Structure formats: C-alpha cells, structure tokens
Coordinates of C-alpha atoms and ligand atoms in Angstrom, one line a residue:
M291 CA 7.1 -5.7 -35.4
L292 CA 5.8 -9.3 -35.3
P293 CA 6.6 -10.8 -31.7
V294 CA 7.1 -14.1 -31.3
T295 CA 7.2 -16.4 -27.9
A296 CA 8.8 -19.5 -27.1
H297 CA 7.6 -21.3 -24.0
P298 CA 9.6 -23.7 -21.8
A299 CA 9.5 -27.1 -23.8
P300 CA 9.8 -30.8 -22.8
A301 CA 12.5 -32.7 -24.2
L302 CA 13.6 -31.9 -28.3
R303 CA 13.8 -35.3 -30.0
G304 CA 13.7 -36.2 -33.5
E305 CA 15.7 -35.4 -36.9
C306 CA 15.7 -32.5 -38.4
R307 CA 17.4 -30.7 -41.5
P308 CA 18.3 -27.1 -41.3
P309 CA 18.5 -24.9 -44.3
G310 CA 21.4 -24.5 -46.8
D311 CA 24.3 -22.9 -45.7
K312 CA 24.0 -19.4 -46.3
S313 CA 27.8 -18.2 -47.0
I314 CA 28.4 -21.1 -49.5
S315 CA 24.8 -20.3 -50.9
H316 CA 25.9 -16.5 -52.1
R317 CA 29.1 -17.8 -53.3
A318 CA 27.5 -20.5 -55.4
V319 CA 25.2 -18.0 -57.1
L320 CA 28.2 -15.7 -57.6
I321 CA 30.7 -17.6 -58.7
G322 CA 28.0 -19.6 -60.8
A323 CA 27.2 -16.3 -62.4
L324 CA 31.0 -15.7 -63.6
A325 CA 31.2 -19.1 -65.0
V326 CA 31.0 -20.1 -68.6
G327 CA 27.9 -22.7 -68.4
E328 CA 25.1 -24.0 -66.5
T329 CA 25.6 -24.2 -62.6
T330 CA 23.2 -26.2 -60.8
I331 CA 22.6 -26.0 -57.3
S332 CA 21.0 -27.8 -54.8
G333 CA 20.1 -27.4 -51.3
L334 CA 20.3 -23.2 -52.1
L335 CA 19.1 -21.4 -49.0
E336 CA 16.2 -19.5 -50.1
G337 CA 16.4 -17.2 -47.2
E338 CA 15.9 -13.2 -47.9
D339 CA 19.9 -12.7 -48.1
V340 CA 20.1 -15.1 -50.7
L341 CA 17.3 -14.0 -52.8
R342 CA 19.0 -10.4 -52.9
T343 CA 22.2 -12.0 -54.4
L344 CA 20.2 -13.9 -57.0
A345 CA 18.1 -10.7 -57.8
A346 CA 21.2 -8.7 -58.1
I347 CA 22.8 -11.5 -60.7
R348 CA 19.7 -11.3 -62.6
A349 CA 19.8 -7.3 -62.7
L350 CA 23.3 -7.7 -64.2
G351 CA 22.4 -10.1 -67.3
A352 CA 22.8 -13.5 -66.0
A353 CA 19.9 -15.8 -66.1
A354 CA 18.6 -17.8 -62.6
D355 CA 16.2 -20.1 -62.5
R356 CA 14.3 -22.5 -60.1
D357 CA 13.0 -26.2 -60.8
K358 CA 9.8 -27.4 -58.9
D359 CA 12.1 -29.8 -56.9
G360 CA 14.1 -26.8 -55.8
T361 CA 17.0 -27.1 -57.9
W362 CA 18.6 -23.7 -59.2
H363 CA 20.2 -23.2 -62.4
I364 CA 22.4 -20.3 -63.2
A365 CA 23.7 -19.1 -66.7
G366 CA 27.0 -17.9 -66.4
V367 CA 28.0 -14.8 -68.6
G368 CA 31.8 -15.8 -67.8
I369 CA 34.3 -13.6 -66.0
G370 CA 33.9 -9.8 -66.9
G371 CA 31.0 -10.4 -68.7
L372 CA 28.3 -8.7 -66.4
A373 CA 26.3 -5.8 -67.5
E374 CA 25.3 -2.7 -66.4
P375 CA 22.1 -2.7 -64.4
D376 CA 19.1 -0.5 -64.9
D377 CA 18.5 0.4 -61.3
V378 CA 20.1 0.5 -58.0
L379 CA 21.0 -2.9 -56.5
D380 CA 19.6 -3.3 -53.2
M381 CA 21.2 -5.8 -51.0
G382 CA 18.7 -5.6 -48.1
N383 CA 20.2 -6.9 -44.7
S384 CA 22.9 -8.8 -46.1
G385 CA 26.4 -8.1 -45.8
T386 CA 27.9 -10.7 -47.3
A387 CA 25.9 -10.0 -50.5
A388 CA 27.3 -6.5 -50.4
R389 CA 30.8 -7.0 -49.8
L390 CA 30.9 -10.1 -52.1
L391 CA 29.1 -8.3 -54.7
L392 CA 31.4 -5.2 -54.5
G393 CA 34.7 -7.3 -54.9
V394 CA 32.5 -8.6 -58.3
L395 CA 31.7 -5.2 -59.8
A396 CA 35.1 -3.9 -58.9
A397 CA 36.3 -5.6 -61.9
H398 CA 33.7 -5.1 -64.4
P399 CA 33.7 -2.2 -66.7
I400 CA 30.4 -0.9 -65.2
V401 CA 28.8 1.8 -63.2
C402 CA 26.6 0.7 -60.2
F403 CA 24.8 2.0 -57.3
M404 CA 24.4 -0.2 -54.2
T405 CA 22.2 0.1 -51.1
G406 CA 20.3 -2.0 -48.0
D407 CA 18.2 -1.7 -45.7
D408 CA 18.5 0.3 -42.1
S409 CA 21.1 -1.9 -40.5
L410 CA 23.2 -2.6 -44.1
R411 CA 23.1 1.2 -44.7
S412 CA 24.9 1.4 -41.1
R413 CA 27.6 -1.2 -41.9
P414 CA 31.5 -0.5 -42.5
M415 CA 32.3 -0.6 -46.1
E416 CA 35.7 0.9 -46.2
R417 CA 36.9 -2.2 -45.1
V418 CA 36.1 -3.8 -49.0
A419 CA 36.2 -0.4 -50.7
G420 CA 40.1 0.6 -49.7
P421 CA 41.4 -2.5 -51.2
L422 CA 39.4 -2.4 -54.1
R423 CA 40.0 1.2 -54.9
R424 CA 43.7 0.2 -55.2
M425 CA 42.7 -2.7 -57.8
G426 CA 41.5 0.3 -59.8
A427 CA 37.7 0.8 -58.9
R428 CA 36.1 3.7 -58.2
I429 CA 34.0 4.0 -55.4
E430 CA 32.1 6.8 -53.5
S431 CA 30.0 6.4 -50.6
R432 CA 28.2 8.3 -47.7
R433 CA 30.3 9.7 -44.9
G434 CA 31.9 7.1 -43.1
G435 CA 32.0 4.8 -45.9
R436 CA 28.4 3.5 -45.6
L437 CA 26.0 2.5 -48.4
P438 CA 24.4 3.7 -50.3
L439 CA 27.5 3.8 -52.8
M440 CA 28.6 4.2 -56.4
I441 CA 31.1 1.5 -58.0
A442 CA 32.7 2.3 -61.5
G443 CA 34.5 -0.9 -61.8
A444 CA 38.0 -1.1 -63.3
G445 CA 38.0 -2.3 -67.1
D446 CA 41.8 -3.2 -66.5
A447 CA 42.1 -4.2 -62.7
L448 CA 45.4 -4.3 -61.1
A449 CA 46.5 -7.5 -58.9
I450 CA 47.5 -6.5 -55.9
E451 CA 48.8 -8.2 -52.5
Y452 CA 46.9 -6.9 -49.7
E453 CA 47.2 -7.7 -45.6
L454 CA 43.7 -7.6 -44.1
P455 CA 43.7 -5.4 -41.1
V456 CA 40.8 -7.6 -39.6
A457 CA 40.1 -11.1 -39.8
S458 CA 37.2 -10.9 -42.4
A459 CA 36.1 -13.6 -44.8
Q460 CA 34.1 -11.3 -46.5
V461 CA 36.7 -8.9 -47.3
K462 CA 39.3 -11.5 -48.2
S463 CA 36.7 -13.1 -50.5
A464 CA 35.7 -9.7 -52.5
I465 CA 39.1 -9.4 -53.1
L466 CA 39.9 -12.5 -54.2
L467 CA 36.7 -12.4 -56.8
A468 CA 38.0 -8.7 -58.3
G469 CA 41.3 -10.5 -58.7
L470 CA 39.6 -13.1 -61.2
N471 CA 39.4 -10.3 -63.6
A472 CA 42.9 -8.9 -62.8
P473 CA 45.8 -10.2 -64.9
G474 CA 48.3 -11.7 -62.9
R475 CA 48.4 -12.9 -59.3
T476 CA 46.1 -11.3 -56.4
T477 CA 47.3 -12.2 -53.0
V478 CA 45.4 -11.8 -49.5
I479 CA 47.2 -12.3 -46.5
E480 CA 44.8 -12.8 -43.4
P481 CA 46.0 -12.4 -39.7
R482 CA 44.1 -15.5 -38.7
P483 CA 42.5 -18.3 -40.7
T484 CA 38.7 -17.5 -41.5
R485 CA 36.0 -19.6 -43.6
D486 CA 37.5 -20.4 -46.9
H487 CA 34.5 -21.3 -48.9
T488 CA 35.6 -18.7 -51.5
E489 CA 38.9 -20.7 -52.0
R490 CA 37.6 -23.9 -52.1
M491 CA 34.6 -22.9 -54.3
L492 CA 36.8 -21.1 -57.0
R493 CA 39.0 -24.6 -57.2
H494 CA 35.9 -26.6 -57.7
F495 CA 35.2 -24.0 -60.7
G496 CA 38.7 -25.1 -61.9
A497 CA 40.3 -21.6 -60.7
D498 CA 44.1 -21.9 -59.5
V499 CA 44.1 -20.9 -55.5
Q500 CA 47.3 -21.4 -53.8
V501 CA 47.2 -21.2 -49.7
A502 CA 50.0 -21.4 -47.6
P503 CA 50.5 -20.3 -43.8
E504 CA 51.9 -17.2 -42.8
G505 CA 52.3 -15.8 -39.5
G506 CA 49.0 -16.9 -37.7
G507 CA 46.9 -17.2 -40.6
N508 CA 47.3 -17.9 -44.6
R509 CA 48.8 -16.2 -47.8
I510 CA 46.1 -16.9 -50.4
T511 CA 46.9 -16.1 -54.0
V512 CA 44.5 -16.5 -57.4
T513 CA 45.5 -16.4 -60.5
G514 CA 43.6 -13.8 -62.4
Q515 CA 41.5 -14.5 -65.9
P516 CA 41.0 -18.4 -65.7
E517 CA 38.2 -19.9 -67.4
L518 CA 35.3 -20.9 -64.6
T519 CA 33.8 -24.0 -65.8
A520 CA 30.4 -24.1 -64.8
A521 CA 29.6 -27.0 -61.7
A522 CA 27.4 -28.7 -59.9
I523 CA 27.0 -27.5 -56.4
A524 CA 25.3 -29.3 -53.4
V525 CA 24.8 -26.8 -50.6
P526 CA 25.4 -28.4 -46.9
A527 CA 23.0 -27.4 -44.1
D528 CA 24.5 -24.3 -42.4
I529 CA 26.4 -25.0 -38.9
S530 CA 25.2 -21.6 -38.0
S531 CA 21.7 -22.3 -38.4
A532 CA 22.1 -26.0 -36.9
A533 CA 23.6 -24.1 -33.8
F534 CA 20.0 -23.2 -32.7
P535 CA 18.6 -26.8 -32.5
L536 CA 21.7 -27.9 -31.3
T537 CA 22.3 -25.8 -28.4
A538 CA 18.0 -26.5 -27.3
A539 CA 18.8 -30.2 -27.5
L540 CA 22.1 -29.7 -25.2
L541 CA 19.9 -27.7 -22.6
A542 CA 16.4 -29.1 -22.7
P543 CA 16.7 -32.2 -20.6
G544 CA 16.1 -35.8 -22.1
S545 CA 16.8 -34.3 -25.6
A546 CA 18.1 -36.5 -28.5
V547 CA 18.3 -34.3 -32.0
A548 CA 19.9 -35.6 -35.3
M549 CA 20.9 -33.3 -38.2
P550 CA 22.3 -35.0 -41.6
G551 CA 24.8 -33.2 -44.0
V552 CA 25.9 -30.2 -42.2
G553 CA 28.7 -28.2 -43.3
M554 CA 31.9 -28.5 -41.4
N555 CA 34.1 -26.3 -42.8
P556 CA 36.9 -25.8 -40.5
G557 CA 36.4 -22.1 -40.4
R558 CA 33.0 -22.6 -39.0
I559 CA 33.1 -25.1 -36.7
G560 CA 34.5 -23.0 -33.5
L561 CA 31.3 -23.4 -31.8
L562 CA 31.4 -27.3 -31.8
D563 CA 34.7 -27.1 -30.3
T564 CA 34.1 -24.6 -27.5
L565 CA 30.6 -26.5 -26.9
R566 CA 32.8 -29.7 -26.4
D567 CA 35.1 -27.8 -24.0
M568 CA 32.2 -27.4 -21.9
G569 CA 30.8 -30.7 -21.4
A570 CA 28.7 -31.2 -24.7
D571 CA 27.8 -34.6 -26.0
V572 CA 27.8 -34.1 -29.8
T573 CA 29.2 -36.7 -32.4
L574 CA 30.0 -36.6 -35.9
A575 CA 29.3 -39.6 -38.1
N576 CA 29.5 -40.0 -42.1
E577 CA 32.3 -37.7 -42.5
R578 CA 32.4 -36.8 -46.2
E579 CA 33.0 -34.2 -49.0
A580 CA 30.3 -32.4 -51.3
A581 CA 31.5 -30.1 -54.0
G582 CA 34.6 -29.3 -51.9
E583 CA 33.3 -28.5 -48.6
P584 CA 33.3 -31.2 -45.8
V585 CA 30.1 -32.4 -44.8
A586 CA 28.7 -34.8 -41.5
D587 CA 25.7 -36.1 -39.8
L588 CA 25.6 -34.1 -36.3
R589 CA 24.0 -36.1 -33.0
V590 CA 23.2 -34.2 -30.1
R591 CA 22.5 -35.4 -26.4
T592 CA 21.4 -33.4 -23.2
S593 CA 24.4 -32.5 -21.6
R594 CA 25.7 -30.8 -18.3
L595 CA 28.1 -27.6 -19.6
E596 CA 30.3 -25.9 -17.4
G597 CA 31.4 -22.2 -18.1
I598 CA 34.9 -21.9 -19.6
E599 CA 37.3 -19.2 -20.9
V600 CA 36.9 -18.6 -24.9
P601 CA 39.9 -17.1 -26.2
A602 CA 40.0 -14.3 -29.0
S603 CA 42.0 -16.7 -31.1
R604 CA 38.4 -18.7 -31.6
A605 CA 36.5 -15.7 -32.8
P606 CA 37.1 -15.9 -36.6
S607 CA 35.7 -19.6 -36.7
M608 CA 32.4 -18.9 -34.6
I609 CA 31.8 -15.2 -35.4
D610 CA 28.4 -15.6 -35.7
E611 CA 27.7 -18.1 -32.7
Y612 CA 28.3 -16.0 -29.9
P613 CA 24.5 -15.0 -29.5
I614 CA 23.8 -19.1 -29.1
L615 CA 27.0 -19.5 -27.3
A616 CA 25.7 -16.8 -24.8
V617 CA 22.4 -18.4 -24.0
A618 CA 24.2 -22.0 -23.6
A619 CA 26.4 -20.1 -21.3
A620 CA 23.5 -18.7 -19.4
A621 CA 22.3 -22.2 -18.6
A622 CA 25.6 -23.8 -17.7
H623 CA 27.4 -23.9 -14.4
G624 CA 30.0 -21.1 -13.6
R625 CA 31.0 -18.4 -15.5
T626 CA 32.0 -17.8 -19.3
V627 CA 34.1 -15.6 -20.5
M628 CA 34.4 -14.6 -24.1
R629 CA 37.2 -12.7 -25.3
G630 CA 37.7 -10.6 -28.2
L631 CA 34.5 -10.0 -29.6
G632 CA 34.6 -6.3 -30.9
E633 CA 33.3 -7.5 -34.6
L634 CA 30.2 -8.4 -32.8
R635 CA 29.3 -4.6 -32.8
V636 CA 29.4 -4.1 -36.8
K637 CA 27.2 -7.1 -37.8
E638 CA 23.6 -7.0 -38.4
S639 CA 23.1 -5.1 -34.7
D640 CA 25.4 -4.1 -32.3
R641 CA 25.3 -7.7 -31.0
L642 CA 27.6 -7.2 -28.1
S643 CA 24.9 -4.9 -26.5
A644 CA 22.1 -6.8 -27.8
I645 CA 23.3 -10.0 -26.1
A646 CA 24.0 -8.2 -22.8
A647 CA 20.4 -6.2 -22.8
G648 CA 18.5 -9.6 -23.6
L649 CA 20.4 -11.7 -21.2
A650 CA 19.4 -9.0 -18.5
A651 CA 15.8 -9.2 -19.6
C652 CA 15.7 -12.7 -19.2
G653 CA 17.2 -12.6 -15.5
V654 CA 20.8 -13.5 -16.6
R655 CA 23.8 -11.7 -15.2
A656 CA 26.2 -10.5 -18.0
E657 CA 28.6 -7.8 -18.3
I658 CA 30.5 -6.2 -21.3
S659 CA 34.3 -5.4 -20.6
G660 CA 36.1 -4.0 -23.6
D661 CA 35.8 -6.3 -26.3
D662 CA 34.9 -9.3 -23.7
L663 CA 31.7 -10.5 -22.3
T664 CA 31.3 -12.5 -19.1
V665 CA 28.1 -14.7 -18.6
E666 CA 27.1 -16.1 -15.3
G667 CA 25.6 -19.3 -15.8
C668 CA 22.3 -20.1 -13.7
G669 CA 23.6 -23.9 -13.5
G670 CA 20.0 -25.2 -15.3
P671 CA 17.1 -23.3 -16.7
P672 CA 17.5 -19.6 -16.6
P673 CA 14.6 -17.5 -15.2
G674 CA 13.5 -16.1 -18.4
G675 CA 10.0 -14.1 -18.4
G676 CA 11.5 -11.4 -20.4
T677 CA 10.8 -9.7 -23.6
V678 CA 13.7 -9.2 -26.0
A679 CA 15.0 -6.1 -28.5
T680 CA 15.8 -7.9 -31.8
H681 CA 17.1 -4.9 -33.9
Y682 CA 16.0 -6.7 -36.5
D683 CA 18.7 -9.3 -36.1
H684 CA 18.2 -12.8 -36.9
R685 CA 20.4 -14.5 -35.0
I686 CA 19.6 -12.5 -31.7
A687 CA 16.0 -13.3 -32.5
M688 CA 16.9 -17.1 -32.7
S689 CA 19.0 -17.3 -29.6
F690 CA 16.3 -15.7 -27.6
L691 CA 13.7 -18.1 -28.6
V692 CA 16.3 -21.1 -27.8
L693 CA 16.5 -19.3 -24.4
G694 CA 12.9 -19.3 -24.0
T695 CA 12.5 -23.0 -25.1
I696 CA 14.9 -24.0 -22.3
A697 CA 13.9 -21.5 -19.4
Q698 CA 11.9 -21.5 -16.5
A699 CA 9.6 -19.0 -18.0
A700 CA 8.4 -18.0 -21.8
V701 CA 10.6 -15.4 -23.6
T702 CA 9.0 -13.1 -26.3
I703 CA 11.0 -11.5 -28.8
D704 CA 9.7 -8.0 -30.2
D705 CA 10.1 -8.9 -33.6
G706 CA 10.7 -12.6 -35.3
S707 CA 10.5 -10.9 -39.0
A708 CA 14.6 -11.2 -39.8
I709 CA 14.6 -14.6 -39.0
D710 CA 13.7 -15.1 -42.9
T711 CA 17.3 -13.7 -44.0
S712 CA 18.6 -17.1 -42.8
F713 CA 16.4 -19.5 -41.4
P714 CA 12.6 -19.7 -43.3
G715 CA 10.8 -22.3 -41.4
F716 CA 12.6 -21.8 -38.0
A717 CA 9.9 -22.1 -35.8
A718 CA 8.2 -24.8 -37.7
L719 CA 11.5 -26.8 -37.6
M720 CA 12.0 -26.5 -33.7
N721 CA 8.4 -27.1 -33.0
G722 CA 8.8 -30.5 -34.9
L723 CA 11.3 -31.4 -32.2
G724 CA 9.1 -30.7 -29.5
A725 CA 9.5 -26.6 -28.9
R726 CA 6.5 -24.4 -28.4
I727 CA 7.5 -21.3 -30.1
S728 CA 4.4 -19.5 -31.5
G729 CA 3.4 -15.7 -32.4
S730 CA 2.6 -13.5 -35.5
G731 CA 6.4 -13.3 -36.6
A732 CA 6.8 -17.3 -36.1
A733 CA 5.6 -18.3 -40.1
Ligands
S3P2219 C1 30.9 -14.4 -44.1 C2 31.9 -13.8 -42.9 C3 31.7 -13.2 -41.8 C4 30.1 -13.8 -41.2 C5 29.2 -13.6 -42.0 C6 29.2 -14.4 -43.2 C7 31.1 -14.8 -45.2 O1 31.7 -11.9 -41.7 O2 29.9 -12.9 -40.3 O3 28.0 -13.9 -41.7 O4 30.1 -15.6 -46.0 O5 32.0 -14.6 -45.5 P1 33.1 -11.2 -41.6 O6 33.9 -11.4 -43.0 O7 32.7 -9.7 -41.7 O8 33.7 -11.7 -40.3

C-alpha cells in the first residue's frame, strides 16, 4: 500500500496535458493488430491498462514497437491472422482490455486462457461471453462467469443480431470486433447511445459500419471480413482524466486552467453537460477532428456550483465520472441527486459504496438509496481531514486527492498505486498547476 496525501491548495493555474484517451488507445492497438500494414499511434496512453493490451497483441503474434519520441508502430497481421499464445493472457486491472480482446479472440480458431488481477477476476464477463458463444466461440469460465476463462474461438464465426441488455460500449465493441471475422453483417442494438470509438475507428481503417437510431439508442451494423488498412492515429487527451484537474480548478478559488486537445466524443461528455448545468464556466475552443474523433481545447475557471438532479439517462455518457462529480457535488451549494448508478457496482471497485464511504470519511453527508446517490453539498470547501480506502481503484484514488486539494483539511488515500492504470504522472501534473500532493504512492 502506497499512501498519498493531498493538502489544501491555493489557486490552480496554467496549462496541462492529461494523458491519451484510454478507450481510444486500447482500440488503436487492437484494431491496428488486425489491419494490414503498419499503424502508427501518437499520444498513446502508456498506462498499465494499455500496456496489458500491447503485451496481449504481442503474445498473439503482432509486433508493437515504440520510437524514442513516443510514437508506437503496430505491425498488423490482418483479420483472423492472430496466432495462439504460449501462455495465459493477463489483462491486469483492465475490463476494457479483457472484454474487447475476448471479442477479437472469439473469431480466431485458437485456444486462449485469460486472467486478471483480484478486481478484474471479480467482474462480470458473462455479458460478453453470452453473445460471443452465439457467434460460435466456446467459453468456459469460473462459476459466476468470472475470469480466469478459456476461450476457443470459432473458425467460421456466425454473424448475429444482438440486443444489449445493458448499455455497455465494451460489450457492443466486443461483438463488433468478433463480427469483423464473420461473413455477413453483425448487428448490435444498444438501448441508449454509448461511446462510439470502435465504430469511428473501424471506419477510419476502412470498414463499413452503419449506424441508425433505434428506440432510445442505436442499431449498429458492421460488414464482416473487410480489409482493414493500417492508419495513422493521433490519440486525444482523455476527457475522463482531464476531469480531475478540471474539477479541481472549478472548485479551488481563483483558478484558471487550460487543457489543449481533449477528446470530445459525444458519448463521453456527460460530465461537461452536468457541470455546466451546475453553473461551471467551461469553454471549448478550436473544435476539430483527429482520426475520426472530435477534439477541442478546454478552458475552465473557478465557478459557483449548485446541486442538481442528474437523470439516469445521462449515465452512459459519464459512467466513469461519477466519483469526481460526487466531489464537485460535495463542494456545491445544495443537494445533488445522481440517478441510475447500478453499473458503478461492477467497475474497478464497487464505486457506489467507495464514493459514499470516502465522502463520509471526509465529513460530507451522502446516502445511497437503491441505485441513486444523494450528496449534500457543503456550499464551499468540504471538511476533508480523513483517510479514504481506494480498493485499488484509480478513479476513486484521484477523485479523493482532488477533494483534499479543495478541502479545509488534507485528505489521505490508503494507496495511490492504481493511478498508473490510467493517469501516469497524475501528482506531478496536478502539482504543476499548484496542487500539493505528496506521498510514497505519488510518483
Ligand atoms: C469503456 C466503456 C465503459 C467504461 C470503461 C471504458 C470502453 O464500460 O466504464 O472505463 O472503453 O468501452 P462499460 O462498457 O462496462 O460501460
């Protein structure tokens, strides 16, 4: 356990570059491995989670090399061209790496064994295994559909039509990636729109992906067995990582922070909409596209936030941002109610409980009722002064370091080591803006 402490800081000011988008980084590596030719990736997130995806595609026979300047080169083997690995694929802490790779493997006639760390071995995999079995893969897992599991992919995968029971971009993506090597058209129907990085990137590599609105969500169809042509990818900064300095700057008096080149995928910007509804001064400039993804420069200033009610319909577009939204709510004026957070229970930790327990340790009143979370805003800096259990969850860790940064008294997290899964250099970036984060786990 490597504890980290955030001391209350004065204003946060300056410009910072949060690391590359985690969702886009995983997809760039996986789809690059399935293309023909060499894919170059700049701005790739070199956090633990993406390093697991890189290690997996290498074990499956694709080469991945890094230039001194940080550009990655992936030598694709073509759709269906991955080889059986010699050893177990260990996906570490990463649900996205595990689920997306299962989709890829489901349509390769090879046998693989997959595992992960304590947290990943407790997370549900049946939500991807079910539809992938319908496509012809054989998947045997531990009781309850958990890792470790064995997957024997189909040599002649079946194109299917599948209606997602939960709005999950990971499950949608796994099926679309399997559909790449199934003759015919594979269709996924999502009940609500979720991040569409897979659809955008597949198109960027030359695949035919059709999207039409259906019900409250989308019907997405990929045509199988296209030739994916290697492409250049510039990974934007991760809005889910930018969320931490952004929220800290909103709450620390006298702050002004700029963040260039942040990804603005419509399925990812629910936090910006919610913070703006609360009164946040966040502006976008220089809106543009990079490798099929919308990108903008963000500017944020200290703002007075009011508590609001956040509807369940917003959850898919800000699913990873509830821990940091809870910190904003703790400092806001009035009560914030966040509805429909059931999926938070099956993230890197049970985030719903972890948020409520962390807020209580910091002197903030919060209550879980069913799938809803209510936070009583302190109308200014929350008391702080507590020690927070992170359960090896990077977003819980960073959220409570932001709380300590804007609180009346310092906040300690029990372990900062998970931060590297998505945000290497978090403490240095925050301290560069004026934060005071230190401790053995703050490297
Ligand atoms: C992700 C989708 C989301 C999100 C995760 C990344 C992705 O998970 O929480 O951090 O890259 O597709 P779900 O699909 O389980 O909602």
